[in-house]
Amino acid sequence: MPERQFITPIPGVKVYEMFEVSLAVILKASAEIPSNQQCPRCQATRLRNKAYVVRELKHAVWGGKVVYLHLRIPKLHCLQCRRYFMLPVPGILPKKRATEQFRLEVFHLHHGGLTQKNLSITHSIATATVERWYHDFVAYRVKELEGRQCPLVMGIDEHFFSRKDGYATTFADLKNHKVFDVVLGRSEESLKAYLKRLKGRERVQVVVMDLSETYRSIIQKYFPNAMIVADRFHVVRLLNHHFLKVWGMLDPEGRKNRGLLSLVRRHECNLKPEQVPKLQNYFDKTPGLEPLYRFKQDLMQLLLKKHQKRIEAKQLIPQLLWHMNECLESPWEPLKVFGQTLRSWLEPIVRMWRFTKSNGITEGLHTKMEMISRRAFGFRNFKNYRLRVIALCGWDGVFAIRT
Ligand SMILES: [Zn+2]
């Protein structure tokens, strides 16, 4: 019968009978002993077939019916070391009551969005079993990924995990747009143990991060060959933040006006033609704001530059230094603070011009992680959260059947 072979692509398993009962299809099959079968302990080939054990395994869903495999598996006796063992069958793990093909199918369906309830009906398994299998496959895959090397271009950023456990740190693979890992905590103390056993730390070339002192010292200590690059998004946000503060000191009333806020905060190039005179009108009424605004727009233009060649970047440095000094000598406290940040992060900010990658990718992954957390109605256990995150944002989701 051709359909028998269609439904059991397990190598070495031969179906000899097939029949339907009310809601199931039963396949009677036996596992054949290969001629070169060895004893798993002493590798001897002199074996005796002692007995058979019949295992009942769920194997597939076919036309709305669950296909059960009644598989006769030989128990073998090694004539050399005198031990007994069951013949290993690929795709059937010891003690499991379903074949790997079946378990994998449930995993993929659940991963694709079918609910546990749904699967418990179509596959006649308990809802808790769906959850357990899903978890099992994810954990297996994460274990497989455990030994991989650090990414060459890495992003590091923090995100909120839970009120009880606080923040977690994300290590992102910016080249492949994947999560490399998530670790609980954001201080050196809490990341130390993880970083120490990380493989391939010395091969990391670039690390993109926000302007955080803690992360900078961690990277310098644990990733000796990595170049630190400032994250454009954070630098721009910081400049905006300090600029708005100064504006609030200049004109507290105007700062509270939402319409004006939208005009003043915007990049100059994003202003609509009819908005330009409106803004000019406001500047005429507020002395001192316009030069400040021009200065900020200039600096913003400079900070937003990307994929510059080495020579081009070099030529931009004097401009940045000029802006930095202006900030430092400014009578406004917020600008002074920003100037100090620029001075302290000058090199990473200059490197920003040479790169296109930013932590926008990491921020995007954070959004995805938030969705995972929300879909699961929050995680209490960080370990489970990590498994899910790596499962869903850490790789392309291709599995090989376990043997
Ligand atoms: Zn043996």
Short mmCIF file of C-alpha atoms and ligand atoms in Angstrom, two decimals:
data_model
loop_
_atom_site.label_atom_id
_atom_site.label_comp_id
_atom_site.label_asym_id
_atom_site.label_seq_id
_atom_site.Cartn_x
_atom_site.Cartn_y
_atom_site.Cartn_z
CA MET A 1 0.00 0.00 0.00
CA PRO A 2 1.61 3.27 -1.07
CA GLU A 3 -0.18 5.47 1.51
CA ARG A 4 1.35 3.50 4.35
CA GLN A 5 4.80 4.54 3.26
CA PHE A 6 3.55 8.10 2.77
CA ILE A 7 2.49 8.39 6.37
CA THR A 8 5.49 6.72 7.98
CA PRO A 9 8.67 8.21 6.68
CA ILE A 10 10.57 6.74 9.62
CA PRO A 11 13.59 4.91 8.23
CA GLY A 12 13.81 1.27 9.27
CA VAL A 13 10.13 1.02 10.23
CA LYS A 14 7.86 -1.21 8.18
CA VAL A 15 4.07 -1.00 8.37
CA TYR A 16 2.38 -4.35 7.97
CA GLU A 17 -1.22 -3.57 8.86
CA MET A 18 -3.48 -0.53 8.77
CA PHE A 19 -7.09 -0.15 9.92
CA GLU A 20 -9.52 2.49 11.06
CA VAL A 21 -11.42 2.58 14.30
CA SER A 22 -14.05 5.21 15.11
CA LEU A 23 -11.81 8.26 15.54
CA ALA A 24 -8.35 6.93 14.84
CA VAL A 25 -6.18 5.13 12.35
CA ILE A 26 -4.00 2.36 13.68
CA LEU A 27 -0.77 1.45 11.96
CA LYS A 28 0.81 -1.78 13.04
CA ALA A 29 4.49 -1.64 12.34
CA SER A 30 7.78 -3.11 13.35
CA ALA A 31 11.25 -1.70 13.58
CA GLU A 32 13.76 -3.73 11.61
CA ILE A 33 17.19 -4.53 12.92
CA PRO A 34 19.85 -3.14 10.56
CA SER A 35 22.50 -5.67 9.53
CA ASN A 36 25.28 -3.50 10.96
CA GLN A 37 23.55 -2.83 14.32
CA GLN A 38 26.07 -2.43 17.12
CA CYS A 39 25.82 -2.71 20.86
CA PRO A 40 25.76 0.88 22.22
CA ARG A 41 28.15 -0.05 25.04
CA CYS A 42 30.81 -2.29 23.49
CA GLN A 43 30.15 -1.79 19.75
CA ALA A 44 29.95 -5.55 19.18
CA THR A 45 27.81 -6.75 16.28
CA ARG A 46 27.05 -10.23 17.70
CA LEU A 47 23.51 -9.66 18.92
CA ARG A 48 20.54 -11.85 19.75
CA ASN A 49 16.91 -10.83 19.43
CA LYS A 50 15.64 -11.47 22.94
CA ALA A 51 12.05 -10.19 22.79
CA TYR A 52 9.74 -7.48 21.45
CA VAL A 53 8.12 -4.55 23.16
CA VAL A 54 5.11 -2.86 21.57
CA ARG A 55 4.89 0.90 22.02
CA GLU A 56 1.79 2.93 21.19
CA LEU A 57 2.74 6.27 19.78
CA LYS A 58 0.77 9.17 18.34
CA HIS A 59 2.29 9.79 14.96
CA ALA A 60 0.23 12.15 12.79
CA VAL A 61 -3.16 13.69 12.15
CA TRP A 62 -4.62 12.49 8.90
CA GLY A 63 -8.01 13.57 7.58
CA GLY A 64 -9.08 14.68 11.03
CA LYS A 65 -8.09 11.38 12.60
CA VAL A 66 -5.15 10.74 14.84
CA VAL A 67 -2.82 8.12 13.46
CA TYR A 68 -1.42 5.78 16.11
CA LEU A 69 1.66 3.77 15.51
CA HIS A 70 1.71 0.40 17.26
CA LEU A 71 5.39 -0.19 16.90
CA ARG A 72 7.06 -3.47 17.68
CA ILE A 73 10.58 -2.72 18.83
CA PRO A 74 13.11 -5.53 19.34
CA LYS A 75 14.92 -5.92 22.61
CA LEU A 76 18.45 -7.06 21.89
CA HIS A 77 20.99 -9.01 23.86
CA CYS A 78 24.69 -8.37 23.27
CA LEU A 79 26.53 -11.65 23.24
CA GLN A 80 29.82 -9.99 24.11
CA CYS A 81 29.05 -7.76 27.10
CA ARG A 82 25.87 -9.64 28.06
CA ARG A 83 23.76 -6.52 28.34
CA TYR A 84 20.26 -5.87 27.04
CA PHE A 85 19.13 -2.80 25.12
CA MET A 86 16.20 -1.57 23.05
CA LEU A 87 16.82 -1.01 19.36
CA PRO A 88 17.09 2.75 18.87
CA VAL A 89 14.62 4.07 16.27
CA PRO A 90 15.30 7.49 14.74
CA GLY A 91 12.60 10.02 15.60
CA ILE A 92 11.32 8.03 18.58
CA LEU A 93 12.76 9.01 21.92
CA PRO A 94 12.69 6.78 24.99
CA LYS A 95 9.64 7.13 27.28
CA LYS A 96 7.81 9.51 24.93
CA ARG A 97 4.26 8.63 23.92
CA ALA A 98 4.40 10.38 20.57
CA THR A 99 6.89 10.36 17.73
CA GLU A 100 9.11 13.39 17.23
CA GLN A 101 7.28 14.11 13.99
CA PHE A 102 4.03 14.45 15.91
CA ARG A 103 5.54 16.56 18.68
CA LEU A 104 7.20 18.83 16.17
CA GLU A 105 3.92 19.30 14.32
CA VAL A 106 2.22 20.37 17.54
CA PHE A 107 5.09 22.72 18.28
CA HIS A 108 4.88 24.39 14.88
CA LEU A 109 1.11 24.74 15.01
CA HIS A 110 1.24 26.28 18.47
CA HIS A 111 4.11 28.51 17.43
CA GLY A 112 2.07 29.65 14.46
CA GLY A 113 -0.75 30.75 16.72
CA LEU A 114 -3.12 27.79 17.21
CA THR A 115 -4.27 27.73 20.81
CA GLN A 116 -3.64 24.93 23.25
CA LYS A 117 -7.38 24.29 23.44
CA ASN A 118 -7.59 23.96 19.68
CA LEU A 119 -4.67 21.57 19.47
CA SER A 120 -5.93 19.52 22.39
CA ILE A 121 -9.04 18.75 20.31
CA THR A 122 -7.43 18.12 16.92
CA HIS A 123 -4.48 16.16 18.25
CA SER A 124 -6.24 14.57 21.24
CA ILE A 125 -3.67 15.63 23.80
CA ALA A 126 -4.05 17.65 26.99
CA THR A 127 -3.55 21.42 26.90
CA ALA A 128 -0.76 21.08 29.45
CA THR A 129 0.98 18.66 27.08
CA VAL A 130 1.00 21.28 24.33
CA GLU A 131 2.61 23.71 26.71
CA ARG A 132 5.13 21.14 27.90
CA TRP A 133 6.15 20.10 24.39
CA TYR A 134 6.44 23.68 23.26
CA HIS A 135 8.62 24.48 26.20
CA ASP A 136 10.64 21.32 25.61
CA PHE A 137 11.44 22.16 21.99
CA VAL A 138 12.28 25.76 22.80
CA ALA A 139 14.58 24.70 25.61
CA TYR A 140 16.26 22.15 23.36
CA ARG A 141 16.87 24.74 20.67
CA VAL A 142 18.17 27.29 23.14
CA LYS A 143 20.53 24.67 24.50
CA GLU A 144 21.76 24.05 20.97
CA LEU A 145 22.35 27.76 20.51
CA GLU A 146 24.19 27.99 23.84
CA GLY A 147 27.58 27.22 22.37
CA ARG A 148 27.48 29.85 19.67
CA GLN A 149 29.98 32.65 19.46
CA CYS A 150 29.34 36.32 20.17
CA PRO A 151 28.12 38.39 17.21
CA LEU A 152 30.66 40.65 15.49
CA VAL A 153 28.43 43.72 15.66
CA MET A 154 26.56 43.85 18.91
CA GLY A 155 23.98 46.19 20.40
CA ILE A 156 23.55 46.45 24.16
CA ASP A 157 20.57 48.07 25.84
CA GLU A 158 18.35 47.71 28.87
CA HIS A 159 14.65 47.02 29.02
CA PHE A 160 12.09 46.67 31.75
CA PHE A 161 11.23 43.11 32.77
CA SER A 162 9.02 43.09 35.86
CA ARG A 163 8.33 45.11 38.96
CA LYS A 164 9.80 42.40 41.13
CA ASP A 165 12.99 41.72 39.15
CA GLY A 166 13.47 45.14 37.56
CA TYR A 167 15.49 45.61 34.40
CA ALA A 168 17.13 43.20 31.99
CA THR A 169 19.96 43.70 29.50
CA THR A 170 19.58 42.78 25.84
CA PHE A 171 22.53 41.71 23.73
CA ALA A 172 21.49 42.02 20.09
CA ASP A 173 23.11 40.70 16.95
CA LEU A 174 22.81 43.82 14.82
CA LYS A 175 24.06 42.20 11.64
CA ASN A 176 21.33 39.55 11.60
CA HIS A 177 18.67 41.56 13.44
CA LYS A 178 18.36 38.90 16.14
CA VAL A 179 18.45 38.76 19.91
CA PHE A 180 21.71 37.17 21.00
CA ASP A 181 20.70 36.90 24.65
CA VAL A 182 18.82 38.55 27.48
CA VAL A 183 20.24 38.67 31.00
CA LEU A 184 18.55 39.83 34.17
CA GLY A 185 19.97 43.03 35.66
CA ARG A 186 21.79 46.02 34.23
CA SER A 187 24.71 46.51 36.61
CA GLU A 188 28.15 45.01 36.30
CA GLU A 189 27.53 43.01 39.46
CA SER A 190 24.56 41.20 37.98
CA LEU A 191 26.06 40.69 34.51
CA LYS A 192 29.54 39.62 35.65
CA ALA A 193 28.90 35.89 35.93
CA TYR A 194 27.25 35.75 32.52
CA LEU A 195 29.93 37.79 30.76
CA LYS A 196 32.77 35.74 32.21
CA ARG A 197 31.58 32.51 30.61
CA LEU A 198 30.60 34.08 27.30
CA LYS A 199 32.39 32.48 24.34
CA GLY A 200 34.19 34.56 21.71
CA ARG A 201 34.17 37.84 23.61
CA GLU A 202 37.41 38.89 21.93
CA ARG A 203 35.98 38.62 18.42
CA VAL A 204 33.33 41.33 18.98
CA GLN A 205 34.33 44.28 16.79
CA VAL A 206 31.66 46.90 17.34
CA VAL A 207 29.28 47.54 20.23
CA VAL A 208 26.49 50.07 19.81
CA MET A 209 25.07 51.50 23.04
CA ASP A 210 23.25 54.46 24.53
CA LEU A 211 25.30 56.92 26.57
CA SER A 212 25.44 54.82 29.71
CA GLU A 213 28.58 54.85 31.85
CA THR A 214 27.88 51.41 33.32
CA TYR A 215 27.60 49.71 29.96
CA ARG A 216 30.70 51.51 28.71
CA SER A 217 32.85 50.25 31.56
CA ILE A 218 31.42 46.74 31.17
CA ILE A 219 32.23 46.66 27.46
CA GLN A 220 35.74 48.00 27.99
CA LYS A 221 36.40 45.37 30.60
CA TYR A 222 34.86 42.28 29.00
CA PHE A 223 35.14 42.97 25.26
CA PRO A 224 38.76 44.03 24.87
CA ASN A 225 38.75 44.39 21.07
CA ALA A 226 35.38 46.06 20.65
CA MET A 227 34.94 49.58 19.39
CA ILE A 228 32.22 51.50 21.21
CA VAL A 229 29.83 53.40 18.97
CA ALA A 230 27.22 55.78 20.36
CA ASP A 231 23.64 55.14 19.42
CA ARG A 232 22.35 57.92 17.18
CA PHE A 233 18.80 57.67 18.47
CA HIS A 234 19.85 58.28 22.08
CA VAL A 235 22.24 61.14 21.28
CA VAL A 236 19.58 62.95 19.28
CA ARG A 237 17.02 62.40 22.00
CA LEU A 238 19.41 63.74 24.61
CA LEU A 239 20.10 66.92 22.63
CA ASN A 240 16.36 67.47 22.19
CA HIS A 241 15.78 66.94 25.89
CA HIS A 242 18.37 69.53 26.95
CA PHE A 243 17.32 72.00 24.30
CA LEU A 244 13.68 71.84 25.42
CA LYS A 245 14.82 72.48 28.99
CA VAL A 246 16.59 75.69 27.95
CA TRP A 247 13.54 76.77 26.01
CA GLY A 248 11.42 76.19 29.12
CA MET A 249 13.76 78.54 31.03
CA LEU A 250 13.53 81.18 28.28
CA ASP A 251 9.77 81.09 27.80
CA PRO A 252 7.95 78.89 30.33
CA GLU A 253 4.56 79.76 28.85
CA GLY A 254 5.47 78.96 25.25
CA ARG A 255 7.09 75.67 26.28
CA LYS A 256 3.74 74.46 27.57
CA ASN A 257 2.00 75.18 24.26
CA ARG A 258 1.62 71.86 22.45
CA GLY A 259 1.38 73.39 19.00
CA LEU A 260 4.60 75.34 19.49
CA LEU A 261 6.29 72.30 21.00
CA SER A 262 5.60 70.31 17.86
CA LEU A 263 7.05 73.13 15.72
CA VAL A 264 10.16 73.81 17.77
CA ARG A 265 11.05 70.20 18.42
CA ARG A 266 10.86 69.09 14.83
CA HIS A 267 13.89 68.76 12.54
CA GLU A 268 14.00 71.84 10.35
CA CYS A 269 13.72 69.78 7.18
CA ASN A 270 10.43 68.27 8.35
CA LEU A 271 8.64 71.62 8.66
CA LYS A 272 5.80 72.18 6.21
CA PRO A 273 6.00 75.40 4.15
CA GLU A 274 3.07 77.00 6.00
CA GLN A 275 4.70 76.25 9.35
CA VAL A 276 7.90 78.22 8.66
CA PRO A 277 6.31 81.73 9.00
CA LYS A 278 4.45 80.58 12.14
CA LEU A 279 7.71 79.61 13.79
CA GLN A 280 9.40 82.85 12.63
CA ASN A 281 6.52 84.80 14.13
CA TYR A 282 7.07 83.10 17.49
CA PHE A 283 10.84 83.75 17.35
CA ASP A 284 10.22 87.47 16.73
CA LYS A 285 8.17 87.60 19.93
CA THR A 286 10.71 85.63 22.00
CA PRO A 287 14.14 87.28 21.97
CA GLY A 288 17.11 84.98 22.32
CA LEU A 289 15.41 81.81 21.19
CA GLU A 290 16.22 81.96 17.50
CA PRO A 291 20.05 81.76 17.77
CA LEU A 292 19.62 78.90 20.19
CA TYR A 293 17.29 77.15 17.75
CA ARG A 294 19.71 77.63 14.84
CA PHE A 295 22.55 76.29 16.93
CA LYS A 296 20.55 73.20 17.85
CA GLN A 297 19.48 72.56 14.26
CA ASP A 298 23.11 72.84 13.11
CA LEU A 299 24.29 70.42 15.73
CA MET A 300 21.44 68.05 14.93
CA GLN A 301 22.42 68.02 11.24
CA LEU A 302 25.90 67.09 12.30
CA LEU A 303 24.79 64.31 14.62
CA LEU A 304 22.49 62.77 12.05
CA LYS A 305 25.25 62.17 9.50
CA LYS A 306 25.90 58.55 8.64
CA HIS A 307 27.95 56.28 6.41
CA GLN A 308 30.69 58.86 5.99
CA LYS A 309 34.08 57.89 4.67
CA ARG A 310 37.04 58.15 7.01
CA ILE A 311 38.25 61.41 5.42
CA GLU A 312 34.78 62.93 5.44
CA ALA A 313 34.36 62.09 9.12
CA LYS A 314 37.73 63.66 9.86
CA GLN A 315 36.64 66.89 8.23
CA LEU A 316 33.52 67.01 10.37
CA ILE A 317 35.41 66.76 13.66
CA PRO A 318 36.35 70.49 13.97
CA GLN A 319 32.68 71.41 13.56
CA LEU A 320 31.68 69.06 16.32
CA LEU A 321 34.43 70.38 18.58
CA TRP A 322 33.28 73.93 17.98
CA HIS A 323 29.71 73.00 18.94
CA MET A 324 30.97 71.18 21.98
CA ASN A 325 32.91 74.20 23.20
CA GLU A 326 29.95 76.49 22.56
CA CYS A 327 27.84 74.19 24.71
CA LEU A 328 30.42 74.08 27.48
CA GLU A 329 30.71 77.88 27.56
CA SER A 330 26.96 78.42 27.32
CA PRO A 331 25.30 80.32 30.20
CA TRP A 332 22.52 77.75 30.16
CA GLU A 333 23.01 74.87 32.56
CA PRO A 334 21.28 72.16 30.44
CA LEU A 335 23.48 72.95 27.44
CA LYS A 336 26.55 72.80 29.66
CA VAL A 337 25.52 69.34 30.78
CA PHE A 338 25.07 68.27 27.18
CA GLY A 339 28.50 69.69 26.34
CA GLN A 340 30.03 67.61 29.10
CA THR A 341 28.32 64.50 27.76
CA LEU A 342 29.65 65.27 24.28
CA ARG A 343 33.15 65.67 25.67
CA SER A 344 32.99 62.43 27.57
CA TRP A 345 31.55 60.47 24.61
CA LEU A 346 33.36 62.28 21.81
CA GLU A 347 35.01 59.22 20.27
CA PRO A 348 31.90 56.99 20.23
CA ILE A 349 29.90 59.86 18.74
CA VAL A 350 32.45 60.48 16.01
CA ARG A 351 32.40 56.76 15.18
CA MET A 352 28.65 57.04 14.79
CA TRP A 353 29.23 58.85 11.46
CA ARG A 354 31.02 55.86 10.02
CA PHE A 355 28.27 53.38 10.78
CA THR A 356 24.74 52.83 9.66
CA LYS A 357 23.75 50.35 12.35
CA SER A 358 22.03 51.82 15.37
CA ASN A 359 20.21 50.48 18.35
CA GLY A 360 16.99 51.11 16.49
CA ILE A 361 17.21 47.39 15.78
CA THR A 362 17.50 46.62 19.49
CA GLU A 363 14.59 48.96 20.24
CA GLY A 364 12.56 47.10 17.62
CA LEU A 365 13.42 43.81 19.26
CA HIS A 366 12.31 45.29 22.57
CA THR A 367 8.90 46.00 21.09
CA LYS A 368 8.70 42.40 19.93
CA MET A 369 9.74 41.16 23.38
CA GLU A 370 7.08 43.31 24.99
CA MET A 371 4.51 41.66 22.75
CA ILE A 372 5.74 38.21 23.77
CA SER A 373 5.43 39.16 27.40
CA ARG A 374 1.96 40.61 26.91
CA ARG A 375 0.72 37.60 24.95
CA ALA A 376 1.78 35.37 27.84
CA PHE A 377 0.14 37.81 30.33
CA GLY A 378 3.57 38.58 31.75
CA PHE A 379 6.31 36.25 32.93
CA ARG A 380 7.09 35.61 36.56
CA ASN A 381 10.09 33.50 35.84
CA PHE A 382 12.94 35.17 33.97
CA LYS A 383 14.26 31.83 32.74
CA ASN A 384 11.03 31.08 30.88
CA TYR A 385 10.95 34.60 29.51
CA ARG A 386 14.48 34.20 28.20
CA LEU A 387 13.63 30.91 26.50
CA ARG A 388 10.65 32.47 24.78
CA VAL A 389 12.59 35.53 23.67
CA ILE A 390 15.44 33.50 22.21
CA ALA A 391 12.91 31.15 20.63
CA LEU A 392 10.96 33.92 18.96
CA CYS A 393 13.55 36.62 18.23
CA GLY A 394 16.78 34.66 18.35
CA TRP A 395 16.76 32.36 15.34
CA ASP A 396 14.82 31.45 12.22
CA GLY A 397 12.76 28.69 13.79
CA VAL A 398 14.04 25.70 11.78
CA PHE A 399 14.26 22.42 13.66
CA ALA A 400 15.80 19.12 12.82
CA ILE A 401 13.98 16.02 14.08
CA ARG A 402 15.77 14.66 17.12
CA THR A 403 17.02 11.11 17.02
ZN ZN B 1 27.85 -5.14 24.22
#
